[in-house]
Short mmCIF file of N, CA, C and O in Angstrom, two decimals:
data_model
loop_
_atom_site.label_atom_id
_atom_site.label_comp_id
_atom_site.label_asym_id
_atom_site.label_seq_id
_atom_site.Cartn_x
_atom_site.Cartn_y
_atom_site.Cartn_z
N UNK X 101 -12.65 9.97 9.63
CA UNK X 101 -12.42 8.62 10.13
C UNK X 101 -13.13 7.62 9.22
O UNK X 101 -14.26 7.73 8.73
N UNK X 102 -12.01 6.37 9.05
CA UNK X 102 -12.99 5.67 8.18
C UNK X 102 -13.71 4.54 8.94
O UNK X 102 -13.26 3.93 9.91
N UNK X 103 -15.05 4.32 8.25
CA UNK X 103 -15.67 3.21 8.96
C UNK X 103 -15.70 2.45 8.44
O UNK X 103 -16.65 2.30 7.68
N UNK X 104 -14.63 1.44 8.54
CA UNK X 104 -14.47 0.18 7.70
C UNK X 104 -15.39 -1.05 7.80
O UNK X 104 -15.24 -1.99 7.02
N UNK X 105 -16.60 -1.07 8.98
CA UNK X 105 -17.76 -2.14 8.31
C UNK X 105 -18.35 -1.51 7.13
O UNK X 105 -19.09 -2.26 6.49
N UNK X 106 -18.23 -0.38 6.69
CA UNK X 106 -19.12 -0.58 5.62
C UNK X 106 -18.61 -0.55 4.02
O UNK X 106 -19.11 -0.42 2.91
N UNK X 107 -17.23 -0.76 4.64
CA UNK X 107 -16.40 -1.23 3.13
C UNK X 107 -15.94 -2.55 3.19
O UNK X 107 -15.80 -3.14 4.26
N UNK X 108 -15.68 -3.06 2.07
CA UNK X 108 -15.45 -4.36 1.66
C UNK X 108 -14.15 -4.91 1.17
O UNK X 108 -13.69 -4.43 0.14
N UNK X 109 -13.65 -5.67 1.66
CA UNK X 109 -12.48 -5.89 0.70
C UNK X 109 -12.57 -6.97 -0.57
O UNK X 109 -13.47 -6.73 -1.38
N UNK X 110 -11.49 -8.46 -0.88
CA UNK X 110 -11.56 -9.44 -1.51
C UNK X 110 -12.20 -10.50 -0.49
O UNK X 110 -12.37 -11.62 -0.97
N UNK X 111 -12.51 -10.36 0.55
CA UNK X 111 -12.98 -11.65 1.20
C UNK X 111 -14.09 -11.02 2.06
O UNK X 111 -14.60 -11.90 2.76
N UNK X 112 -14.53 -10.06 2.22
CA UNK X 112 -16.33 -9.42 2.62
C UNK X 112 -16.31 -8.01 3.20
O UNK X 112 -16.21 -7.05 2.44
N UNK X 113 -16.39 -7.88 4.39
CA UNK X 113 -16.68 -6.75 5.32
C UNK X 113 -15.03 -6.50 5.63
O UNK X 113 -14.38 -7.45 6.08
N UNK X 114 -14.34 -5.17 5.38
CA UNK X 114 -13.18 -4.89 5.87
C UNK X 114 -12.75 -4.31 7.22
O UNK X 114 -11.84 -3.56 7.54
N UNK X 115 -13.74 -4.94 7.92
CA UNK X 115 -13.47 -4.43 9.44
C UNK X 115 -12.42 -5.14 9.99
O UNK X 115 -12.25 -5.00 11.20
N UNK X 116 -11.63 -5.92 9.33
CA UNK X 116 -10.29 -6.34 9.80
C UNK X 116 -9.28 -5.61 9.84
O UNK X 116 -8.48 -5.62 10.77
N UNK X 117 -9.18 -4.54 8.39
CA UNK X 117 -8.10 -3.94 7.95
C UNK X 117 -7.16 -2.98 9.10
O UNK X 117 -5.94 -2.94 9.26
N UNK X 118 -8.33 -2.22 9.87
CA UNK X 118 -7.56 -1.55 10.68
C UNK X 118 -6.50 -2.40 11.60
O UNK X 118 -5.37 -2.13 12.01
N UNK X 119 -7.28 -3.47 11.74
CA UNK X 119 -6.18 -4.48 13.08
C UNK X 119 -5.24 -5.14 12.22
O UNK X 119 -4.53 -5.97 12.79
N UNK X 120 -5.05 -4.96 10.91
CA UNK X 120 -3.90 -5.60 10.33
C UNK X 120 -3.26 -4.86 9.77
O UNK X 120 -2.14 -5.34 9.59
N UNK X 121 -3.41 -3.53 9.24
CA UNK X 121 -2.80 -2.22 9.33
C UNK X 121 -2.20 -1.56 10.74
O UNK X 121 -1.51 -0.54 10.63
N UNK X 122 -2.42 -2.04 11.91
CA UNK X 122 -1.71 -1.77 12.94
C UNK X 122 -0.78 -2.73 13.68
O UNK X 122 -0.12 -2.37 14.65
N UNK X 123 -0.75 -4.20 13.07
CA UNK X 123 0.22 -4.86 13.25
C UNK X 123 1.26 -4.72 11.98
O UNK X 123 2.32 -5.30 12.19
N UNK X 124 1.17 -4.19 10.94
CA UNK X 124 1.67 -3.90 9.64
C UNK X 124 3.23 -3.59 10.81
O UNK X 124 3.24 -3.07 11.92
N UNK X 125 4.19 -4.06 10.11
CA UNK X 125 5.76 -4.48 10.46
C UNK X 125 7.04 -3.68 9.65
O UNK X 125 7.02 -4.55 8.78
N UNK X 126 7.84 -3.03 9.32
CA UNK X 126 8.79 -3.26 8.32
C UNK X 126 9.49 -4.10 7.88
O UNK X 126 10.24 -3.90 6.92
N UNK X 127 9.37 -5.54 8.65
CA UNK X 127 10.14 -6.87 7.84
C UNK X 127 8.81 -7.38 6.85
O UNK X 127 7.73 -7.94 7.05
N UNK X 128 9.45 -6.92 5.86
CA UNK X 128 8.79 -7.96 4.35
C UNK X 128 8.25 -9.00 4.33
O UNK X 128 7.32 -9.19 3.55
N UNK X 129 8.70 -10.00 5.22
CA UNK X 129 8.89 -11.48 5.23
C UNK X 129 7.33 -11.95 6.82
O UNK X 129 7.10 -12.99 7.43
N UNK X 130 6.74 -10.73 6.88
CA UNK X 130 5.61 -10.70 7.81
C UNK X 130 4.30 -11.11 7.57
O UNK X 130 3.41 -10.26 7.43
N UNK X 131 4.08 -12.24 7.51
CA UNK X 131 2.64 -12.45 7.16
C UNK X 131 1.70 -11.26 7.34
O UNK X 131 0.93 -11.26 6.38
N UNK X 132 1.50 -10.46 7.99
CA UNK X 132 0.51 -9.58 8.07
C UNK X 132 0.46 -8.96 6.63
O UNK X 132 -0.64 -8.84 6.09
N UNK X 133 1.94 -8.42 5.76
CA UNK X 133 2.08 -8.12 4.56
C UNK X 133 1.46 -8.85 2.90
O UNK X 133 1.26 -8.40 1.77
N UNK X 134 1.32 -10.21 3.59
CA UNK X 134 0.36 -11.28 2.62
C UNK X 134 -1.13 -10.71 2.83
O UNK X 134 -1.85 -10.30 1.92
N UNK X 135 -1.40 -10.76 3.93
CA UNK X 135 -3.06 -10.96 4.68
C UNK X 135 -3.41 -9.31 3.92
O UNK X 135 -4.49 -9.15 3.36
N UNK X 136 -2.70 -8.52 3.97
CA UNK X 136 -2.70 -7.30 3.43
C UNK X 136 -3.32 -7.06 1.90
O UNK X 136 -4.41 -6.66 1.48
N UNK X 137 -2.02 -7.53 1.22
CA UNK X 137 -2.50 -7.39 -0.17
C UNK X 137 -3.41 -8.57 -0.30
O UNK X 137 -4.21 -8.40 -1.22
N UNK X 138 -3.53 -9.67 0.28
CA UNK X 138 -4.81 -10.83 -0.07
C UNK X 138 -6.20 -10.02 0.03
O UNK X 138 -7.10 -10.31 -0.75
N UNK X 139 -6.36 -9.08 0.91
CA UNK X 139 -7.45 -8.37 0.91
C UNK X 139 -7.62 -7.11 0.32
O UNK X 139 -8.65 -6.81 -0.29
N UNK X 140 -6.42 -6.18 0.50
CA UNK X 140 -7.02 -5.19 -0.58
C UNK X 140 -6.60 -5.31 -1.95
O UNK X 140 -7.42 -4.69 -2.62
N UNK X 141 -5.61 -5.86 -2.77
CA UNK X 141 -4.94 -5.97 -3.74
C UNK X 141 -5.06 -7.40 -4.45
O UNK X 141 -3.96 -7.70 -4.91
N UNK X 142 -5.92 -8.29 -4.68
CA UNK X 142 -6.14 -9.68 -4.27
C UNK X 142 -6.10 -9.68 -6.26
O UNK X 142 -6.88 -9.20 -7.09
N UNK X 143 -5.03 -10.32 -6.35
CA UNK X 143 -4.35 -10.71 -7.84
C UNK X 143 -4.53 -9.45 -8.60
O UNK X 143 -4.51 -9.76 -9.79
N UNK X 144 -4.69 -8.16 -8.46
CA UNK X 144 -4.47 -7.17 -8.65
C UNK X 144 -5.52 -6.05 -8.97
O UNK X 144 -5.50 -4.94 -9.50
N UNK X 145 -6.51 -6.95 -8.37
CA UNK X 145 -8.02 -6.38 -8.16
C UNK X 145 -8.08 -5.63 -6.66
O UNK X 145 -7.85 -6.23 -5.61
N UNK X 146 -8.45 -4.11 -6.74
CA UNK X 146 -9.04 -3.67 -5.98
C UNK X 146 -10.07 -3.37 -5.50
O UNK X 146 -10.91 -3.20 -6.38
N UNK X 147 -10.65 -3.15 -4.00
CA UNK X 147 -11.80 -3.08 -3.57
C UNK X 147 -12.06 -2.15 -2.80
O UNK X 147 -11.14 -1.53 -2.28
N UNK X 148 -13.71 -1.77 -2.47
CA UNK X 148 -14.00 -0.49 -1.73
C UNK X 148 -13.01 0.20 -0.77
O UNK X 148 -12.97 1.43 -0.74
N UNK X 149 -12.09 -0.66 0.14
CA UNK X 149 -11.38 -0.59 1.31
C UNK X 149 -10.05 -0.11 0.85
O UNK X 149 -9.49 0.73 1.54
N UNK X 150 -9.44 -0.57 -0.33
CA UNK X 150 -8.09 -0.41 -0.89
C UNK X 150 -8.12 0.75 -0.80
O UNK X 150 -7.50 1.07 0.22
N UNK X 151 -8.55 1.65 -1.35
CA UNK X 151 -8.23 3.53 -1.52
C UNK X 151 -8.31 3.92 -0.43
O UNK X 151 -7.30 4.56 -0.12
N UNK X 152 -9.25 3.81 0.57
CA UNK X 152 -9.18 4.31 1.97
C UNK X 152 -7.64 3.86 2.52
O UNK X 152 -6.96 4.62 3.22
N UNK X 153 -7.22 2.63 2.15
CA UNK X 153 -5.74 2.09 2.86
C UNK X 153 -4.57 3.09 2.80
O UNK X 153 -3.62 3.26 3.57
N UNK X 154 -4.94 3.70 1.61
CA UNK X 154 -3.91 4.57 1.17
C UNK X 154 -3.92 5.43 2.04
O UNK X 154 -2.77 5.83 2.24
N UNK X 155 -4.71 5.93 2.70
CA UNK X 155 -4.23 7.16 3.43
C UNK X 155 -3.30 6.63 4.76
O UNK X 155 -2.32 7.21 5.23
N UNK X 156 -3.94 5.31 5.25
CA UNK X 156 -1.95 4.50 6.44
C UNK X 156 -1.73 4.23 5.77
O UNK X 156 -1.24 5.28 5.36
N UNK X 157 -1.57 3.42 4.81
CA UNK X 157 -0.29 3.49 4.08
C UNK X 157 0.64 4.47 3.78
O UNK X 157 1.74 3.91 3.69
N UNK X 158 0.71 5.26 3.64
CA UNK X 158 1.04 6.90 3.69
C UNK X 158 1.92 7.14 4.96
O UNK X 158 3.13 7.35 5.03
N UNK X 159 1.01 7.06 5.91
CA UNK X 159 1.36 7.54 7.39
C UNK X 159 2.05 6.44 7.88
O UNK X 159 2.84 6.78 8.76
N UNK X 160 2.07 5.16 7.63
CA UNK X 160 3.09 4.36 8.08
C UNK X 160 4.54 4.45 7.21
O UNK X 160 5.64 4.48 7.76
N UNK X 161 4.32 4.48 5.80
CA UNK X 161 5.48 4.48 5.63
C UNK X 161 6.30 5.74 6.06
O UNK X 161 7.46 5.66 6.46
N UNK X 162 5.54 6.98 5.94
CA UNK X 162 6.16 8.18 6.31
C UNK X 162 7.18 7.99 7.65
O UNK X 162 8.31 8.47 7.61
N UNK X 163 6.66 7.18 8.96
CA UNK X 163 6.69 6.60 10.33
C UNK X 163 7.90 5.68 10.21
O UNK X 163 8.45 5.44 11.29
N UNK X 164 8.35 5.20 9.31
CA UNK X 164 9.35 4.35 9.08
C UNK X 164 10.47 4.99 7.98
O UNK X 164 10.27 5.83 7.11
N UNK X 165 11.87 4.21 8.39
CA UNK X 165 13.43 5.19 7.34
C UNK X 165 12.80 4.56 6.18
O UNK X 165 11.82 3.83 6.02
N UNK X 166 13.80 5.14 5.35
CA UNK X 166 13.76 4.54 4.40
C UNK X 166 14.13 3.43 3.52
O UNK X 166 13.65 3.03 2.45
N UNK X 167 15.01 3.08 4.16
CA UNK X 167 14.82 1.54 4.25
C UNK X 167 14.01 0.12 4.66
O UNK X 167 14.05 -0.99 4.16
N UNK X 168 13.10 0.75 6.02
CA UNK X 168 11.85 -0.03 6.05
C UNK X 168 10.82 0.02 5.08
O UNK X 168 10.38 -1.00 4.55
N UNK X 169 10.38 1.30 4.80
CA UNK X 169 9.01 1.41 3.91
C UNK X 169 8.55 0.44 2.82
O UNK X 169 7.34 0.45 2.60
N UNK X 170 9.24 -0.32 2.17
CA UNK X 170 9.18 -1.00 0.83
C UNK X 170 8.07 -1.60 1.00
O UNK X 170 7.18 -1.04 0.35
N UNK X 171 7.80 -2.24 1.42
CA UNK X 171 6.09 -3.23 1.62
C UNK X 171 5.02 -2.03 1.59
O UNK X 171 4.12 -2.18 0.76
N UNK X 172 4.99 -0.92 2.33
CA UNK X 172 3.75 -0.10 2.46
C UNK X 172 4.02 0.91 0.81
O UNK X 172 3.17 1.45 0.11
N UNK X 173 5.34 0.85 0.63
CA UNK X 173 5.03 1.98 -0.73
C UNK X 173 4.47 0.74 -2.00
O UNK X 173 3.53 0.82 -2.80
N UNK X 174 5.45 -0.33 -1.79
CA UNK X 174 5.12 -1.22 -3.01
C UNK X 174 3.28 -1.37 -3.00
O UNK X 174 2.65 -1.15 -4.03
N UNK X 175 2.61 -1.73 -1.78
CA UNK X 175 1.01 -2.06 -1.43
C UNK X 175 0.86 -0.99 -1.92
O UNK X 175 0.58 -1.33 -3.07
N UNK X 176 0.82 0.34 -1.91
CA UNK X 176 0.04 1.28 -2.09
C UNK X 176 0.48 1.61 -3.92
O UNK X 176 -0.23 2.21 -4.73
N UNK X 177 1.73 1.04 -4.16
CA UNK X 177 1.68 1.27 -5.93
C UNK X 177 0.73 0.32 -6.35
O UNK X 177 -0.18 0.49 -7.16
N UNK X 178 1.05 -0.75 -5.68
CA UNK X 178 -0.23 -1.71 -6.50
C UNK X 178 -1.73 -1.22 -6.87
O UNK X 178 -2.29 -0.95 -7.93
N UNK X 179 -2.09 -1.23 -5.61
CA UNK X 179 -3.38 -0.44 -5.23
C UNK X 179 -3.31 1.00 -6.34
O UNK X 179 -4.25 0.80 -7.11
N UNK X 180 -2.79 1.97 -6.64
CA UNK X 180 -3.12 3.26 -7.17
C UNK X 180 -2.90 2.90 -8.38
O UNK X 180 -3.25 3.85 -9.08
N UNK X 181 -2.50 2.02 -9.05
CA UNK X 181 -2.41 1.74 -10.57
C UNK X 181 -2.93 -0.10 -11.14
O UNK X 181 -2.54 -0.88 -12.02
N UNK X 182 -3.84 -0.12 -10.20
CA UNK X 182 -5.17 -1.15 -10.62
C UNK X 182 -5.62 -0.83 -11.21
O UNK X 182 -6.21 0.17 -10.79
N UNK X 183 -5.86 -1.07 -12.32
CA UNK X 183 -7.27 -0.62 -13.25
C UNK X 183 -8.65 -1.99 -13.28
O UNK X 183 -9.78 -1.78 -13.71
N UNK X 184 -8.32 -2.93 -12.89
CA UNK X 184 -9.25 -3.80 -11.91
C UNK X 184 -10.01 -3.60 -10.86
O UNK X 184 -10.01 -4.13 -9.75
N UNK X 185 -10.86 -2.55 -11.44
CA UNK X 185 -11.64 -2.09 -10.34
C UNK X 185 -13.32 -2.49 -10.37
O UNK X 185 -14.24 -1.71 -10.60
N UNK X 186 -13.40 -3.89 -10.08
CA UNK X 186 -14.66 -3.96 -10.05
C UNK X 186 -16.09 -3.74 -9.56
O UNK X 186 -17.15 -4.26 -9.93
N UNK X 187 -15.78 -2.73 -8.53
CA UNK X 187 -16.92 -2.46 -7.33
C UNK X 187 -17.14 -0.24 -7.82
O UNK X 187 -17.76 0.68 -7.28
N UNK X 188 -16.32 -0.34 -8.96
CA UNK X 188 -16.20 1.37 -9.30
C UNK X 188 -15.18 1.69 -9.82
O UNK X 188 -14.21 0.94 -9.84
N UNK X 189 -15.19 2.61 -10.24
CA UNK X 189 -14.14 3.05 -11.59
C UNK X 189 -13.57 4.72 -10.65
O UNK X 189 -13.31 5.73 -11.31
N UNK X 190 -13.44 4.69 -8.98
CA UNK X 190 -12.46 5.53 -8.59
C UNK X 190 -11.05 5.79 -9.03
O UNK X 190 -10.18 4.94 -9.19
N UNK X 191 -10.94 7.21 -9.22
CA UNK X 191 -9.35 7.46 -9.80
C UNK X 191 -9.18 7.84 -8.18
O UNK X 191 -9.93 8.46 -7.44
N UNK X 192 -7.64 7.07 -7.89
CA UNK X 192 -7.26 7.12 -6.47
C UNK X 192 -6.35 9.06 -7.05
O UNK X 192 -6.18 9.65 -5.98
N UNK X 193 -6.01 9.68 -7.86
CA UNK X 193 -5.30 10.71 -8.12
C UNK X 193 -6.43 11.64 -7.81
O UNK X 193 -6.21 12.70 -7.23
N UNK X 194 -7.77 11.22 -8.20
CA UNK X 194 -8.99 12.51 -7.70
C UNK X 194 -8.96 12.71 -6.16
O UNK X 194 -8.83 13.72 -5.46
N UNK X 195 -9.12 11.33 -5.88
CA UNK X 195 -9.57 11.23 -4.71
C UNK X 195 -8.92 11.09 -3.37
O UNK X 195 -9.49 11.13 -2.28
N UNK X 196 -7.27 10.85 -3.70
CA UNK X 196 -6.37 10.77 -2.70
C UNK X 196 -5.07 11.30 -3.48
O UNK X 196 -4.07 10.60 -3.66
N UNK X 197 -5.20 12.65 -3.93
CA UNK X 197 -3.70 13.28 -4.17
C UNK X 197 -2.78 14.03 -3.12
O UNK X 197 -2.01 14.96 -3.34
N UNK X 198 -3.00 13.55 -2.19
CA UNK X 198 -2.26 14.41 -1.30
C UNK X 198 -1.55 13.01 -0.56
O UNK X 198 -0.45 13.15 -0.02
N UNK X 199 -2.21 11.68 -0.56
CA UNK X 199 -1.46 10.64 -0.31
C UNK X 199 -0.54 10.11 -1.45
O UNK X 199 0.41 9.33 -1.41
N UNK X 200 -0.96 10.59 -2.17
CA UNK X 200 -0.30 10.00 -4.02
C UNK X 200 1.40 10.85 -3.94
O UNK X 200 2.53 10.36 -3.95
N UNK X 201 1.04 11.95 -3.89
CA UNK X 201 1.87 13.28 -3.76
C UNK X 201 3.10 12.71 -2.50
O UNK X 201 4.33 12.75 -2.51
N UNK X 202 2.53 12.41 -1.91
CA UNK X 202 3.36 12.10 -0.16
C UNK X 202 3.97 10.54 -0.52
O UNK X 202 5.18 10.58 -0.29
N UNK X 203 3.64 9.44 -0.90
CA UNK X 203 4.05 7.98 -1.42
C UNK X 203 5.01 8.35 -2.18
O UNK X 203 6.08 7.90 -1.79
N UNK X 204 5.11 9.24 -3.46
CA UNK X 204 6.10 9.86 -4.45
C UNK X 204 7.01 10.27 -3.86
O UNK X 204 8.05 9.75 -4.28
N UNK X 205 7.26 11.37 -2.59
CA UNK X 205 8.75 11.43 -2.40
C UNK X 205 8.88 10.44 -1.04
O UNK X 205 10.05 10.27 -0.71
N UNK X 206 8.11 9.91 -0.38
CA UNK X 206 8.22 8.78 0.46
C UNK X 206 9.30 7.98 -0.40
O UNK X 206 10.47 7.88 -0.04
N UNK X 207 8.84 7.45 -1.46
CA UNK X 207 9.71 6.42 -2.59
C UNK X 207 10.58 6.83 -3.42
O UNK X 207 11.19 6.10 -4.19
N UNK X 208 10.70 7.93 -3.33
CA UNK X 208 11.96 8.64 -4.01
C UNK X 208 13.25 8.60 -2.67
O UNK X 208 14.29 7.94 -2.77
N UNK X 209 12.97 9.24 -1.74
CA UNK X 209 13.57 8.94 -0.37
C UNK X 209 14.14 7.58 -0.26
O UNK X 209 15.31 7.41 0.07
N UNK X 210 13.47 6.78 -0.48
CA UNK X 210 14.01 5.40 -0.07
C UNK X 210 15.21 4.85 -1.29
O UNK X 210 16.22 4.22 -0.97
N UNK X 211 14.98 5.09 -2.18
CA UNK X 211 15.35 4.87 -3.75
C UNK X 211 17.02 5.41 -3.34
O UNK X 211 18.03 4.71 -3.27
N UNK X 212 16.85 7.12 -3.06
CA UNK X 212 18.11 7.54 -2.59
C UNK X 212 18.93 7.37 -1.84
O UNK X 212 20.06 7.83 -2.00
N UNK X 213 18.51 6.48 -0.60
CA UNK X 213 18.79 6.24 1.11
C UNK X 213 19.58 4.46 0.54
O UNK X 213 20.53 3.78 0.93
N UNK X 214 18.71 4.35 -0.36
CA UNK X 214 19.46 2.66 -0.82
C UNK X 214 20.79 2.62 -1.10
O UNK X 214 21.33 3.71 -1.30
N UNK X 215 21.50 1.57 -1.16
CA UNK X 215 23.11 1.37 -1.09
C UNK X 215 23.31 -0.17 -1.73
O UNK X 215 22.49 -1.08 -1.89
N UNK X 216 24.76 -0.05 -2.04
CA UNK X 216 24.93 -1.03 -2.73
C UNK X 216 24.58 -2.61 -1.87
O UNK X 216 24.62 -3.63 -2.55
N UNK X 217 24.25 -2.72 -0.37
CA UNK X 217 24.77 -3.74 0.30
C UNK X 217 23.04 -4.13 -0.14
O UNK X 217 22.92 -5.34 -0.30
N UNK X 218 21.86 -3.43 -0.33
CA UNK X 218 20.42 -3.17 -0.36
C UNK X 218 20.15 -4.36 -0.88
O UNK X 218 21.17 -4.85 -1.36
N UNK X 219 18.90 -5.28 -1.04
CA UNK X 219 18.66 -6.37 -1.84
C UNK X 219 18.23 -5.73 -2.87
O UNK X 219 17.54 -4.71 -2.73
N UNK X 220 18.61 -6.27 -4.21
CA UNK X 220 17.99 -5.97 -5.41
C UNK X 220 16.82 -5.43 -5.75
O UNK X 220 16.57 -4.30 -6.17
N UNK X 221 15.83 -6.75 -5.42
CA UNK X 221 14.75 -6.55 -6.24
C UNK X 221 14.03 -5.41 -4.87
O UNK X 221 12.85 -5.07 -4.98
N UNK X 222 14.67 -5.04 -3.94
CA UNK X 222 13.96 -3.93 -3.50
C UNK X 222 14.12 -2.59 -4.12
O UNK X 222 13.29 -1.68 -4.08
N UNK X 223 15.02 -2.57 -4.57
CA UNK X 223 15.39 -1.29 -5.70
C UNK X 223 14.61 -1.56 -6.82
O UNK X 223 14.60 -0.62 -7.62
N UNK X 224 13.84 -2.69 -7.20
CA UNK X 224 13.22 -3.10 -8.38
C UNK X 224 11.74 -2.11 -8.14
O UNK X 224 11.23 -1.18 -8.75
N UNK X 225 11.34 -2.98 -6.76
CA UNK X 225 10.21 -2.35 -6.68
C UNK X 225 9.68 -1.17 -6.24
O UNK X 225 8.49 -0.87 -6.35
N UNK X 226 10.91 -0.16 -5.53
CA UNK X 226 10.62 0.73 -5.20
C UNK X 226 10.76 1.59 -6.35
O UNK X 226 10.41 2.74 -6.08
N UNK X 227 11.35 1.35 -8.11
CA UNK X 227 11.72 2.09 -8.97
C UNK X 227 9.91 1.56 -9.47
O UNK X 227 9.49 2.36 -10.30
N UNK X 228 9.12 0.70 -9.22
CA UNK X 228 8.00 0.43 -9.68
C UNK X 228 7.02 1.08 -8.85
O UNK X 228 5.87 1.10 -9.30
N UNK X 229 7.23 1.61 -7.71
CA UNK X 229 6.41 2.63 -7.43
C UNK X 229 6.25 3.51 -7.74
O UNK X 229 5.15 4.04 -7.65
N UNK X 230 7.48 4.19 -8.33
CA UNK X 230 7.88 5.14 -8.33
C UNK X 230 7.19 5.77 -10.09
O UNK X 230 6.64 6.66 -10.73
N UNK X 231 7.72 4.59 -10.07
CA UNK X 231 6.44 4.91 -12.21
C UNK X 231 5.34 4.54 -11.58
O UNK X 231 5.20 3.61 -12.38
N UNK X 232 4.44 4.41 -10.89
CA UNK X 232 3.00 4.22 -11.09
C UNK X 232 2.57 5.75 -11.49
O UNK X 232 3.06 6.80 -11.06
N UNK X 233 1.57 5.57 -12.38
CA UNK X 233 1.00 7.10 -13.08
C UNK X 233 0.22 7.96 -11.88
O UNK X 233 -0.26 9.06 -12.12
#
């Protein structure tokens, strides 16, 4: 279990994350999805709290078709291929390959499940998850 007072995000103590990871939505267009990456992904800097995210991130998108997931796989590509890591130089592949592993065909799934009627640039970004190293 994680204990998120004692991690940090871009704006202090991440004891928010869980309550905004559990309003986390599949419409894109959800503020909670801003408030999200403003704190763990914040202009493409990650923080103590971001790698722990990955593991709901994971479990939510898994929880949703594949057509919802795009916000939780895109957050979690951001997050695993930051190299803006100013609080530590964690490789999220040491330390969370079994969520890395699970996001990969999570986003392969969705990639396949897509159709021509799909918005674009969601095929954009789910092909940009999909290359994160």
């Amino acid at each position: 279990m994680t204990d998120w007072s004692q991690l940090r995000h871009a704006y202090g103590v991440a004891d928010d994350v869980p309550g905004l990871l559990a309003r986390a939505e599949p419409d894109p267009h959800s503020p909670v999805w801003g408030e999200l990456w403003s704190r763990l992904c914040h202009q493409g800097t990650v923080y103590p709290a971001s790698l722990p995210a990955l593991s709901v991130l994971t479990e939510i998108a898994g929880r949703w078709s594949p057509a919802q997931r795009t916000m939780p796989l895109a957050l979690a590509a951001d997050i695993v291929s930051s190299v803006d890591q100013p609080y530590g130089d964690l490789d999220p592949h040491v330390t969370y390959p079994c969520e890395i592993t699970r996001l990969k065909a999570l986003t392969e799934e969705a990639l396949q499940s897509s159709g021509p009627d799909d918005d674009p640039s969601t095929y954009v970004y789910m092909l940009q998850a999909l290359l994160v190293p």
